[in-house]
């Protein structure tokens, strides 16, 4: 510094020496401080903050690990990140630029933010046919409606700025929302505005005429009149252009007339507002352009991450807008529009319209395919231009002998009808989860509607731009739906048969669980023998757990499980979805037989300890008795060590060996005399067949257990895994016919797999028992010789 600025070389040299001297002094001081820091270190400082800081690469690597490392199972989040696209990068760039622009000088910042805000507002008003409107940009999509409510309160209550809640107390305001609105919307508004919940009025939807999700205008008119007569002030009405559940649009034209009659503010929100950017707009949605305010969520419609929602409104007094928080004098807050300002320019008019139009085409493609499917019921308001498709699995039982007025009777008075609807809700919940899992790019999800119950919703305007949904994804969704419908119908049809079979089977208990999407729930009952409840519960859990393990080891297409993790029923076997070729009687019989086998084995293991203990005691008594008899036969002299050896040498004593063997199967001691006579150990009686051995039935090659052969050849060809060519080959390989009177034994090829397994199990059991008996016999003889 001194060498560049000073012309005098003497002064420059002096300055250089001064710099070197100061550097030396500072280095010495720094060394002293570092030594002091080493002696005293803050242990409460987190690891990443210790030292001199981290480099940029390490920090970004940490961010990447946090984004992907701990969320590998959440594939949907990773999929969303992969489809951000360049338009998404522009939106993300806007946030960085907003932070950078905020450091400009105040005058330059004011001009820039004013230009960005005015441009974005003008573009959005032109795109969505909302002329002469102002815009408020907000992160929370409910915040715009909250600011609108404050604006209306300031407008309708002139002394609100000075008097506050006192003016509200004298004339209570009322906000009307539809019963089909978002859950918790009314409560959130009241909490933020400081109003009691009595200021919120939920308007029912139509139930007799029109859509079941549209607001009942006639009833709303009567409610407003009653509120006016009681001294209340109708303040604001929140309508829907696309309900959150079914995507239906309220009668906005009539609602606007009603609001003008009572000097009310009309606010509209919903996904169908996106269609205002298209060339053709339905008249029901086009009426939203006449409302007082509307909220647009362009982030989901256009696939733009981290862009704010926009509330367009019309109001003439800027001071009241400033008081309500819709406008701000701070230039930094106006930079919220910067991500949208960049993204809209990048997409252009054609890009914006193309994305919204593509989402509408996806809905129409799905709706056209659903019309050709049986057992599928749709709930669509406008089939020509509805961007939301809601459908459910439903089987019509009109062929049954039911009274004509059955559909009009309340489900509360008929539990059977209520249970049937509950079952359909459970099945549709399973269907929606399966479709979302098989075709994640479709964005299909499950929605609960008040009248229809559980349904599957396809709303591409909210998901297609983010997930990158294409026409082939919709076709794949339809294909998966076609595969699931036969499974649903078969399971629903066989549920009743399964319940009847279980109830008539001894040892099984049918458990009714309407929340289980499958064939049903069964429990093997433990036969009580005087035990206390705790032991019975433990035995029941043990047997059913072993039963579940045995069933899963079978080669079948069924799924057996313990049910939901937080289910109400415990110690049960839950059976999943089934196909039409299921043999329900064989399934129930196998469950009962397997349970009995497990129970018998459990009892055998429990009694084995007692049986063995008694057998050992009896063996000891018999050995003692045998020793006494031996003493009487041989005499006392032969028991003396030296004398007995000499006596045995002069006069050998011949005695037949007497051994004992312990039969574990019979639980008793037996003589080994037959073993010494025949020089071989007998196998004993053949054990009784296991309960499952009687269930072996003739099956075709490749046919799994619990499958019955369909009568028609076409149906069999669809369910059997054996082709027609294989059958012809097996027919050609049959042995030649025998002459009359000649007999033929069963060949190896005629035995089924189950018979071979059972025969092998019997042979193994006999070998084990033979080895055990021989071992016990040897032990007893050794004890006799030792004594």
XYZ file of C-alpha atoms in Angstrom:
787
model
C 0.000 0.000 0.000
C 2.726 2.424 0.980
C 4.835 1.516 -2.016
C 2.013 2.335 -4.423
C 0.828 5.553 -2.823
C 4.053 7.185 -1.521
C 6.357 8.886 -4.004
C 9.173 9.457 -1.499
C 11.283 6.222 -1.340
C 12.296 6.965 2.259
C 8.718 7.105 3.409
C 7.936 3.997 1.396
C 10.800 2.081 3.030
C 9.735 3.267 6.460
C 6.173 2.147 5.782
C 7.365 -1.268 4.652
C 9.372 -1.728 7.820
C 6.373 -0.665 9.872
C 4.189 -3.290 8.179
C 6.729 -6.008 8.881
C 7.041 -4.964 12.509
C 3.276 -4.916 13.023
C 2.953 -8.332 11.360
C 5.540 -9.790 13.719
C 3.759 -8.327 16.722
C 0.389 -9.609 15.532
C 1.800 -13.093 14.881
C 3.210 -13.254 18.419
C -0.113 -12.095 19.827
C -1.975 -14.673 17.722
C 0.246 -17.484 18.977
C -0.468 -16.502 22.568
C -4.233 -16.467 21.898
C -4.124 -19.884 20.188
C -2.262 -21.354 23.167
C -4.870 -19.920 25.508
C -7.684 -21.368 23.368
C -6.075 -24.808 23.513
C -6.022 -24.621 27.298
C -9.724 -23.617 27.425
C -12.149 -25.150 24.866
C -15.933 -24.822 24.736
C -17.364 -28.344 24.911
C -20.921 -27.196 24.137
C -20.052 -26.015 20.625
C -21.489 -28.446 17.998
C -19.001 -30.385 15.890
C -19.528 -28.651 12.520
C -18.959 -25.225 14.145
C -15.643 -26.123 15.746
C -12.433 -24.963 14.141
C -12.205 -22.426 11.347
C -15.355 -23.515 9.518
C -16.253 -25.926 6.729
C -15.609 -25.562 3.032
C -18.420 -25.238 0.485
C -18.040 -28.777 -0.875
C -18.401 -30.352 2.567
C -21.454 -28.287 3.364
C -23.168 -29.169 0.077
C -22.306 -32.839 0.607
C -23.977 -32.662 4.009
C -27.071 -31.119 2.448
C -27.165 -33.862 -0.181
C -26.939 -36.556 2.491
C -29.778 -34.959 4.410
C -31.912 -34.780 1.267
C -31.353 -38.330 -0.008
C -29.377 -40.381 2.480
C -32.058 -40.774 5.156
C -35.022 -40.887 2.765
C -34.069 -43.692 0.381
C -37.375 -45.487 1.027
C -39.440 -42.414 0.186
C -39.227 -42.832 -3.575
C -42.014 -40.344 -4.199
C -39.903 -37.461 -2.849
C -36.919 -38.481 -4.948
C -39.154 -38.761 -7.993
C -40.452 -35.255 -7.461
C -36.921 -33.862 -7.337
C -36.017 -35.555 -10.606
C -38.854 -33.797 -12.437
C -38.138 -30.222 -11.393
C -37.024 -29.262 -14.890
C -35.586 -26.017 -16.144
C -38.722 -24.040 -15.318
C -38.286 -25.215 -11.728
C -34.670 -24.085 -11.751
C -35.838 -20.608 -12.768
C -38.175 -20.498 -9.775
C -35.396 -21.600 -7.432
C -33.093 -19.033 -8.977
C -35.655 -16.370 -8.154
C -35.210 -16.935 -4.422
C -31.463 -16.480 -4.685
C -31.837 -13.369 -6.823
C -34.349 -11.920 -4.350
C -31.795 -12.196 -1.576
C -29.115 -10.664 -3.771
C -31.323 -7.815 -5.020
C -32.306 -6.902 -1.460
C -28.800 -5.448 -0.839
C -29.237 -2.769 -3.513
C -29.689 0.837 -2.529
C -33.196 1.832 -1.530
C -34.131 3.858 -4.617
C -32.873 1.280 -7.106
C -34.557 -1.479 -5.100
C -37.873 0.409 -5.115
C -37.884 0.795 -8.884
C -36.950 -2.830 -9.498
C -39.547 -4.299 -7.128
C -42.274 -2.059 -8.513
C -41.515 -3.256 -12.042
C -41.488 -6.926 -11.005
C -44.731 -6.645 -9.022
C -46.636 -4.724 -11.691
C -45.517 -7.046 -14.493
C -46.441 -10.235 -12.639
C -49.827 -8.908 -11.557
C -50.687 -7.764 -15.086
C -49.673 -11.110 -16.597
C -51.718 -13.147 -14.112
C -54.819 -10.963 -14.535
C -54.632 -11.351 -18.311
C -53.941 -15.095 -18.170
C -56.856 -15.869 -15.855
C -59.361 -13.341 -17.252
C -59.442 -11.218 -14.075
C -59.421 -7.640 -15.327
C -58.432 -4.621 -13.206
C -57.272 -6.728 -10.298
C -54.572 -6.412 -7.697
C -52.430 -9.284 -6.444
C -51.180 -10.459 -3.066
C -48.380 -13.059 -3.011
C -48.187 -15.357 -0.014
C -46.523 -18.636 1.001
C -49.486 -20.209 2.833
C -52.442 -20.651 0.490
C -54.847 -19.732 3.319
C -53.110 -16.476 4.078
C -54.673 -14.697 1.096
C -58.212 -15.472 2.313
C -57.219 -14.318 5.790
C -56.053 -10.940 4.465
C -59.251 -10.636 2.417
C -61.306 -11.169 5.573
C -59.377 -8.392 7.302
C -60.003 -6.138 4.302
C -63.748 -6.815 4.393
C -63.875 -6.173 8.155
C -62.107 -2.836 7.662
C -64.526 -2.002 4.845
C -67.784 -2.958 6.581
C -66.846 -1.634 10.042
C -65.781 2.003 9.643
C -64.652 2.391 13.270
C -62.770 -0.915 13.395
C -59.368 0.818 13.228
C -60.183 2.860 16.335
C -62.609 0.681 18.307
C -61.327 -2.804 17.473
C -63.382 -5.743 18.738
C -65.983 -3.443 20.336
C -67.598 -2.773 16.963
C -67.654 -6.513 16.259
C -69.369 -7.146 19.569
C -72.286 -4.887 18.784
C -72.889 -6.512 15.382
C -71.392 -9.954 15.047
C -69.879 -10.753 11.613
C -70.666 -14.045 9.871
C -68.416 -15.874 7.380
C -70.067 -18.580 5.260
C -68.144 -21.561 3.910
C -69.265 -24.719 2.148
C -69.408 -28.022 3.990
C -67.282 -29.417 1.143
C -64.481 -26.912 1.829
C -61.066 -27.846 3.156
C -61.024 -29.417 6.588
C -60.216 -26.907 9.303
C -60.485 -23.841 7.068
C -63.187 -22.137 9.125
C -61.475 -22.804 12.429
C -58.172 -21.474 11.092
C -59.810 -18.234 9.951
C -61.519 -17.691 13.288
C -58.292 -18.326 15.198
C -56.286 -15.889 13.082
C -58.979 -13.217 13.122
C -59.681 -13.543 16.845
C -63.344 -14.377 16.221
C -65.455 -16.970 18.038
C -66.443 -20.115 16.168
C -70.043 -18.880 16.195
C -68.999 -16.387 13.509
C -68.401 -19.295 11.113
C -71.407 -20.830 9.317
C -71.066 -24.073 7.346
C -73.512 -24.228 4.454
C -74.758 -27.739 3.543
C -74.491 -29.036 -0.005
C -77.302 -30.242 -2.243
C -78.623 -33.689 -1.408
C -81.832 -33.979 -3.480
C -81.178 -31.966 -6.632
C -78.014 -31.198 -8.550
C -74.535 -32.140 -7.451
C -74.035 -33.508 -3.973
C -70.954 -31.309 -3.561
C -72.429 -27.965 -4.611
C -73.530 -25.434 -2.048
C -77.288 -25.310 -1.462
C -78.094 -21.770 -2.626
C -81.722 -21.785 -1.457
C -80.743 -22.911 2.022
C -77.960 -20.306 2.104
C -80.499 -17.601 1.285
C -82.686 -18.621 4.236
C -79.685 -18.763 6.587
C -78.544 -15.263 5.601
C -82.041 -13.885 6.164
C -82.173 -15.425 9.609
C -78.772 -13.943 10.493
C -79.830 -10.485 9.315
C -83.049 -10.682 11.338
C -81.078 -11.652 14.433
C -78.828 -8.581 14.169
C -75.763 -10.211 12.605
C -73.733 -8.874 9.674
C -73.180 -11.243 6.696
C -69.561 -10.547 5.854
C -68.046 -12.976 3.351
C -68.828 -16.155 1.398
C -66.145 -18.688 0.421
C -67.148 -20.657 -2.700
C -65.416 -23.458 -4.579
C -64.438 -23.738 -8.225
C -63.420 -27.344 -7.746
C -64.021 -28.774 -4.282
C -60.961 -30.257 -2.563
C -62.471 -33.742 -2.709
C -64.506 -34.258 -5.882
C -63.565 -31.166 -7.904
C -67.140 -29.852 -8.228
C -67.920 -26.173 -8.848
C -70.538 -24.203 -6.970
C -73.230 -22.208 -8.758
C -71.037 -19.112 -8.821
C -73.461 -17.014 -10.873
C -76.314 -17.390 -8.405
C -73.977 -16.994 -5.447
C -72.684 -13.711 -6.879
C -76.237 -12.411 -7.193
C -76.954 -13.420 -3.611
C -73.805 -11.683 -2.371
C -74.739 -8.469 -4.184
C -78.188 -8.627 -2.603
C -76.778 -8.736 0.926
C -73.630 -6.663 0.244
C -71.352 -9.633 0.879
C -67.852 -10.350 -0.407
C -67.482 -13.441 -2.666
C -64.171 -15.310 -2.568
C -63.520 -18.312 -4.848
C -60.792 -20.953 -4.680
C -60.249 -24.373 -6.226
C -58.298 -26.324 -8.806
C -60.761 -25.629 -11.624
C -59.647 -21.994 -11.701
C -56.639 -23.174 -13.711
C -58.905 -23.798 -16.720
C -59.509 -20.037 -16.977
C -56.218 -19.884 -18.902
C -57.556 -22.185 -21.636
C -59.304 -21.088 -24.798
C -62.545 -22.869 -23.872
C -63.867 -22.430 -20.339
C -67.096 -23.864 -18.995
C -69.713 -21.310 -18.011
C -69.720 -22.494 -14.390
C -66.011 -21.732 -13.972
C -66.101 -18.595 -16.130
C -68.436 -17.003 -13.593
C -65.501 -16.903 -11.154
C -64.088 -13.937 -13.077
C -66.926 -11.793 -11.659
C -66.139 -12.589 -8.026
C -64.456 -10.172 -5.634
C -61.319 -12.279 -5.076
C -59.792 -15.639 -6.004
C -56.757 -17.646 -4.895
C -54.492 -19.296 -7.491
C -51.935 -22.000 -6.670
C -49.673 -21.931 -9.717
C -46.908 -23.988 -8.111
C -48.800 -27.271 -8.403
C -50.562 -26.394 -11.682
C -47.343 -25.570 -13.554
C -44.867 -27.706 -11.624
C -42.980 -24.758 -10.136
C -41.320 -25.437 -6.772
C -41.325 -22.864 -3.971
C -43.378 -20.256 -5.825
C -45.964 -18.316 -3.830
C -49.700 -18.584 -4.141
C -51.516 -15.539 -5.556
C -54.753 -13.927 -4.422
C -56.293 -11.631 -7.014
C -58.795 -9.077 -5.696
C -60.591 -5.898 -6.633
C -60.743 -2.984 -4.211
C -60.683 0.781 -4.704
C -59.251 2.000 -1.374
C -55.471 1.358 -1.201
C -55.332 2.565 2.397
C -57.642 -0.231 3.548
C -55.622 -2.740 1.538
C -52.517 -1.504 3.332
C -54.264 -1.782 6.700
C -55.359 -5.342 5.928
C -51.827 -6.358 4.927
C -52.588 -6.966 1.232
C -50.031 -4.358 0.207
C -46.779 -3.330 1.850
C -44.525 -0.320 1.759
C -41.459 -2.523 2.255
C -39.727 -3.222 -1.088
C -38.272 -6.500 0.170
C -41.742 -8.023 0.606
C -42.543 -7.174 -3.007
C -39.730 -9.501 -4.098
C -41.987 -12.498 -3.325
C -43.208 -12.198 -6.913
C -39.700 -12.600 -8.373
C -39.791 -16.447 -8.739
C -43.107 -16.182 -10.581
C -41.826 -13.261 -12.670
C -38.919 -15.414 -13.911
C -40.926 -18.637 -14.355
C -43.799 -17.063 -16.297
C -41.371 -15.485 -18.742
C -39.536 -18.778 -19.183
C -42.735 -20.739 -19.885
C -44.481 -18.101 -21.953
C -48.170 -18.133 -22.753
C -47.966 -21.306 -24.816
C -46.047 -23.190 -22.136
C -48.541 -22.247 -19.412
C -51.561 -23.184 -21.505
C -49.927 -26.421 -22.672
C -49.365 -27.682 -19.131
C -52.922 -26.960 -18.028
C -54.345 -28.392 -21.245
C -52.233 -31.541 -20.879
C -53.626 -32.134 -17.387
C -57.201 -31.780 -18.661
C -56.513 -34.264 -21.474
C -55.212 -36.789 -18.964
C -58.465 -36.556 -17.011
C -60.546 -37.006 -20.139
C -58.463 -40.021 -21.185
C -59.034 -41.716 -17.852
C -62.735 -40.871 -17.785
C -63.309 -42.375 -21.242
C -61.675 -45.639 -20.159
C -63.598 -45.810 -16.906
C -66.918 -45.696 -18.750
C -66.143 -49.099 -20.304
C -65.300 -50.815 -17.002
C -67.823 -52.775 -14.968
C -68.115 -52.308 -11.199
C -66.619 -48.795 -11.425
C -68.728 -45.809 -10.410
C -67.563 -42.272 -11.244
C -68.426 -39.018 -9.508
C -67.734 -36.332 -12.104
C -69.611 -33.054 -12.345
C -68.912 -32.108 -15.969
C -67.778 -35.044 -18.084
C -66.786 -32.767 -20.979
C -64.255 -30.599 -19.155
C -63.779 -31.870 -15.614
C -60.091 -31.799 -14.604
C -60.742 -34.072 -11.592
C -61.883 -37.698 -11.872
C -63.211 -39.476 -8.792
C -64.190 -43.155 -9.010
C -64.783 -46.117 -6.748
C -65.314 -49.853 -6.904
C -69.003 -50.672 -6.488
C -70.994 -53.792 -7.270
C -74.697 -53.410 -8.003
C -76.917 -55.998 -6.330
C -80.067 -55.029 -8.181
C -80.727 -58.673 -9.063
C -81.347 -59.504 -5.441
C -84.842 -59.546 -4.032
C -84.754 -56.278 -2.168
C -87.604 -53.864 -1.463
C -87.701 -50.846 -3.717
C -87.488 -48.416 -0.828
C -84.352 -50.020 0.649
C -82.059 -47.358 -0.766
C -84.069 -44.617 0.947
C -83.880 -46.147 4.417
C -81.264 -44.752 6.741
C -78.166 -46.859 7.218
C -78.393 -46.225 10.946
C -81.586 -48.282 11.053
C -80.105 -51.092 8.955
C -76.704 -52.265 10.215
C -76.348 -54.662 7.259
C -76.407 -51.775 4.774
C -73.996 -49.800 6.945
C -71.612 -52.769 7.138
C -71.763 -53.200 3.374
C -70.768 -49.569 2.841
C -67.965 -49.965 5.363
C -66.657 -52.962 3.436
C -66.746 -51.005 0.178
C -64.818 -48.185 1.840
C -62.193 -50.663 2.970
C -61.900 -52.230 -0.477
C -61.606 -48.833 -2.175
C -58.955 -47.793 0.317
C -56.969 -50.885 -0.685
C -57.608 -50.211 -4.380
C -56.346 -46.632 -4.146
C -53.217 -47.673 -2.284
C -52.494 -50.412 -4.818
C -52.895 -48.060 -7.794
C -50.698 -45.420 -6.181
C -48.037 -48.036 -5.514
C -48.163 -49.681 -8.949
C -48.349 -46.434 -10.948
C -46.704 -43.735 -8.809
C -46.418 -41.344 -11.764
C -50.213 -41.112 -11.966
C -50.546 -39.283 -8.655
C -53.709 -41.225 -7.757
C -54.691 -40.967 -4.115
C -57.544 -41.851 -1.752
C -60.156 -39.319 -0.719
C -63.004 -39.493 1.800
C -66.276 -37.997 0.573
C -69.272 -37.416 2.784
C -71.842 -39.161 0.582
C -69.832 -41.534 -1.613
C -67.464 -42.683 1.123
C -63.914 -43.718 0.239
C -62.983 -43.064 -3.410
C -59.927 -42.923 -5.644
C -59.084 -39.472 -6.990
C -57.111 -38.531 -10.087
C -56.333 -34.809 -10.148
C -53.538 -34.216 -12.691
C -53.704 -30.432 -12.308
C -52.301 -30.880 -8.822
C -49.763 -33.627 -9.617
C -49.061 -34.070 -13.354
C -46.638 -31.179 -13.774
C -44.623 -32.257 -10.746
C -44.679 -36.018 -11.396
C -44.362 -35.764 -15.174
C -47.540 -37.759 -15.847
C -48.055 -38.797 -19.465
C -50.757 -40.581 -21.474
C -49.029 -43.950 -21.068
C -49.207 -43.537 -17.291
C -52.974 -43.177 -17.533
C -53.178 -46.270 -19.739
C -51.058 -48.185 -17.243
C -53.379 -47.026 -14.470
C -56.362 -48.416 -16.384
C -54.572 -51.721 -16.986
C -53.804 -52.098 -13.289
C -57.409 -51.263 -12.478
C -58.604 -53.988 -14.850
C -56.393 -56.508 -13.049
C -57.650 -55.505 -9.607
C -61.389 -55.538 -10.372
C -61.650 -59.370 -10.693
C -59.773 -59.756 -7.426
C -62.112 -57.330 -5.679
C -65.261 -58.961 -7.025
C -64.045 -62.482 -6.187
C -63.047 -61.529 -2.660
C -66.308 -59.714 -2.065
C -68.273 -62.682 -3.357
C -66.371 -65.302 -1.328
C -66.375 -63.389 1.968
C -69.839 -64.651 2.885
C -69.002 -68.244 1.947
C -65.817 -68.073 4.001
C -67.732 -66.776 7.008
C -70.282 -69.606 6.769
C -67.584 -72.264 6.412
C -65.670 -70.967 9.415
C -68.752 -70.735 11.623
C -69.726 -74.338 10.927
C -66.171 -75.671 11.498
C -65.346 -76.884 14.989
C -62.299 -75.234 16.497
C -62.396 -72.055 14.405
C -63.808 -68.667 15.319
C -64.792 -66.106 12.684
C -63.717 -62.562 13.615
C -65.573 -59.747 11.889
C -63.247 -56.914 10.959
C -64.795 -54.495 8.480
C -61.517 -52.577 8.169
C -59.643 -55.552 6.692
C -59.408 -55.617 2.876
C -59.400 -59.341 2.255
C -61.252 -62.618 2.530
C -61.670 -62.458 6.270
C -60.191 -63.021 9.709
C -60.121 -66.356 11.523
C -58.861 -67.500 14.899
C -58.154 -71.032 16.094
C -59.850 -71.599 19.440
C -57.764 -73.189 22.173
C -59.665 -75.938 24.009
C -59.645 -74.909 27.645
C -58.733 -77.483 30.269
C -59.153 -75.469 33.436
C -56.247 -73.084 33.006
C -56.412 -69.471 34.035
C -57.067 -66.707 31.518
C -53.434 -65.598 31.259
C -52.216 -69.051 30.318
C -55.068 -69.483 27.858
C -54.177 -66.205 26.187
C -50.536 -67.216 25.916
C -51.445 -70.614 24.498
C -53.836 -68.983 22.045
C -51.154 -66.584 20.846
C -48.610 -69.398 20.541
C -50.916 -71.670 18.532
C -52.112 -68.934 16.156
C -48.559 -67.705 15.577
C -47.489 -71.239 14.696
C -50.609 -71.615 12.552
C -49.703 -68.469 10.616
C -46.178 -69.791 10.087
C -47.450 -73.136 8.782
C -49.928 -71.486 6.398
C -47.259 -69.224 4.936
C -45.075 -72.288 4.294
C -47.736 -73.762 2.022
C -47.344 -73.244 -1.710
C -50.372 -71.072 -2.323
C -51.178 -67.687 -3.819
C -52.850 -66.461 -0.635
C -51.349 -64.010 1.811
C -51.619 -64.740 5.530
C -50.649 -62.094 8.043
C -51.267 -60.775 11.549
C -53.309 -57.909 10.173
C -52.738 -54.161 10.605
C -50.045 -53.046 13.011
C -52.504 -51.086 15.135
C -55.506 -53.332 14.531
C -58.026 -54.057 17.253
C -57.975 -57.854 16.807
C -55.065 -59.865 18.181
C -54.041 -63.537 17.873
C -55.807 -63.880 14.522
C -54.924 -64.962 11.009
C -55.794 -62.366 8.373
C -56.367 -63.657 4.836
C -55.828 -61.205 1.981
C -57.402 -60.836 -1.442
C -58.299 -64.005 -3.369
C -59.250 -65.076 -6.884
C -62.391 -66.776 -8.128
C -60.827 -70.252 -8.302
C -60.305 -70.430 -4.547
C -61.596 -73.584 -2.832
C -62.971 -72.053 0.363
C -63.934 -75.382 1.960
C -60.435 -76.793 1.476
C -58.901 -73.599 2.860
C -61.028 -73.693 6.007
C -60.479 -77.431 6.468
C -56.713 -76.990 6.144
C -56.695 -74.169 8.702
C -58.694 -76.264 11.164
C -56.574 -79.402 10.625
C -53.312 -77.481 10.918
C -54.535 -75.849 14.115
C -55.485 -79.217 15.614
C -52.099 -80.637 14.691
C -50.309 -77.717 16.319
C -52.468 -78.044 19.432
C -51.799 -81.795 19.674
C -48.079 -81.257 19.246
C -48.184 -78.535 21.852
C -49.957 -80.807 24.322
C -47.524 -83.623 23.522
C -44.557 -81.390 24.301
C -46.177 -80.235 27.528
C -46.832 -83.803 28.692
C -43.478 -85.151 27.493
C -41.594 -83.962 30.574
C -44.069 -85.581 32.942
C -44.143 -88.817 30.935
C -40.364 -89.088 30.807
C -40.079 -88.340 34.524
C -42.567 -91.056 35.435
C -40.865 -93.479 33.027
C -37.480 -92.887 34.660
C -38.952 -93.459 38.107
C -40.578 -96.684 36.952
C -37.338 -97.806 35.295
C -35.440 -97.190 38.531
C -37.952 -99.285 40.480
C -37.759 -102.120 37.965
C -33.958 -102.014 37.961
C -33.941 -102.202 41.751
C -36.368 -105.121 41.641
C -34.226 -106.860 39.003
C -31.140 -106.477 41.191
C -32.962 -108.032 44.123
C -34.072 -110.954 41.961
C -30.513 -111.356 40.691
C -29.240 -111.459 44.254
C -31.675 -114.239 45.097
C -30.777 -116.219 41.969
C -26.978 -115.918 42.191
C -26.651 -116.019 45.941
C -24.835 -113.808 48.397
C -21.384 -115.339 47.831
C -21.296 -114.321 44.189
C -21.680 -110.680 45.176
C -18.439 -110.626 47.171
C -15.695 -109.241 44.895
C -12.933 -111.869 45.340
C -15.023 -114.844 46.389
C -17.599 -114.186 43.659
C -14.935 -114.231 40.910
C -13.488 -117.558 42.098
C -16.943 -119.071 42.448
C -17.967 -117.932 38.977
C -14.712 -119.460 37.609
C -15.435 -122.878 39.092
C -19.191 -122.769 38.501
C -20.267 -120.214 35.854
C -23.756 -118.839 36.252
C -25.783 -118.561 33.045
C -28.534 -115.891 33.148
C -30.552 -114.518 30.297
C -30.128 -110.755 29.836
C -33.140 -108.741 30.913
C -33.300 -105.261 29.451
C -35.877 -102.545 29.244
C -36.663 -99.973 26.565
C -38.653 -96.774 27.052
C -41.248 -96.155 24.327
C -41.702 -92.391 23.943
C -44.798 -92.838 21.819
C -46.608 -95.033 24.379
C -44.892 -93.540 27.405
C -44.149 -96.950 28.986
C -41.307 -99.425 29.625
C -41.118 -102.523 27.463
C -38.988 -105.681 27.579
C -36.053 -106.117 25.204
C -36.476 -109.909 25.051
C -37.891 -109.725 21.510
C -34.899 -107.657 20.449
C -32.409 -110.335 21.606
C -34.465 -113.153 20.087
C -34.872 -111.558 16.628
C -31.478 -109.787 16.722
C -33.322 -106.666 15.473
C -35.357 -103.928 17.070
C -38.999 -103.731 16.053
C -40.459 -100.513 14.765
C -43.673 -100.828 16.726
C -47.035 -99.830 15.495
C -47.473 -97.374 12.682
C -48.336 -93.928 14.050
C -51.686 -92.459 13.158
C -51.719 -90.201 10.119
C -51.318 -86.515 10.656
C -54.427 -84.363 10.283
C -53.140 -82.719 7.123
C -52.440 -86.045 5.442
C -56.136 -86.622 4.837
C -56.336 -83.338 2.943
C -54.114 -84.460 0.091
C -56.154 -84.420 -3.047
C -55.463 -85.141 -6.648
C -54.072 -82.010 -8.324
C -52.930 -81.260 -11.773
C -49.218 -80.620 -12.280
C -48.459 -77.018 -11.419
C -51.787 -76.471 -9.660
C -51.242 -74.842 -6.306
C -53.014 -75.638 -3.082
C -56.481 -74.191 -2.404
C -57.143 -73.953 -6.156
C -60.144 -75.650 -7.710
C -60.319 -76.493 -11.405
C -62.811 -74.379 -13.298
C -65.294 -76.308 -15.368
C -64.913 -74.430 -18.608
C -61.766 -74.992 -20.603
C -61.303 -71.281 -21.236
C -61.438 -70.462 -17.572
C -59.067 -73.271 -16.753
C -56.568 -72.099 -19.311
C -56.470 -68.712 -17.612
C -55.909 -70.000 -14.087
C -53.856 -73.165 -14.601
C -50.118 -72.940 -15.105
C -50.017 -76.058 -17.324
C -50.252 -75.547 -21.065
C -52.220 -77.678 -23.511
C -48.997 -78.995 -25.087
C -47.808 -80.301 -21.701
C -51.078 -82.165 -21.271
C -50.667 -83.827 -24.668
C -47.141 -84.909 -23.802
C -48.312 -86.482 -20.559
C -51.079 -88.345 -22.368
C -48.532 -89.800 -24.848
C -46.326 -90.947 -21.964
C -49.040 -93.071 -20.297
C -48.181 -96.842 -19.923
C -49.900 -99.299 -22.268
C -53.260 -100.764 -21.314
C -53.280 -104.105 -19.451
C -55.141 -107.211 -20.424
C -58.286 -108.220 -18.528
C -57.509 -109.739 -15.160
C -54.084 -108.188 -14.981
C -53.532 -105.716 -12.133
C -51.228 -102.808 -11.973
C -49.863 -101.238 -8.802
C -49.688 -97.511 -8.348
C -46.804 -96.064 -10.309
C -44.541 -93.297 -9.131
C -45.928 -90.831 -11.676
C -49.465 -91.313 -10.359
C -48.548 -90.248 -6.856
C -49.218 -86.666 -6.016
C -46.683 -84.417 -4.400
C -48.645 -84.351 -1.165
C -48.696 -88.158 -0.864
C -44.936 -88.349 -1.388
C -44.310 -85.701 1.272
C -46.584 -87.490 3.756
C -44.936 -90.879 3.086
C -41.459 -89.387 3.577
C -42.603 -87.740 6.831
C -43.899 -91.070 8.124
C -40.624 -92.847 7.345
C -38.597 -90.124 9.060
C -40.827 -90.308 12.134
C -40.439 -94.094 12.326
C -36.645 -93.838 11.990
C -36.515 -91.260 14.763
C -38.645 -93.391 17.076
C -36.573 -96.483 16.320
C -33.315 -94.673 17.055
C -34.765 -93.242 20.258
C -36.028 -96.644 21.469
C -32.697 -98.314 20.678
C -30.831 -95.599 22.526
C -33.076 -95.965 25.589
C -32.641 -99.767 25.528
C -28.838 -99.443 25.437
C -28.852 -96.989 28.333
C -30.972 -99.303 30.510
C -28.718 -102.321 29.796
C -25.609 -100.316 30.618
C -27.116 -99.308 33.944
C -27.927 -102.973 34.721
C -24.394 -104.129 33.891
C -22.882 -101.345 36.021
C -25.006 -102.241 38.986
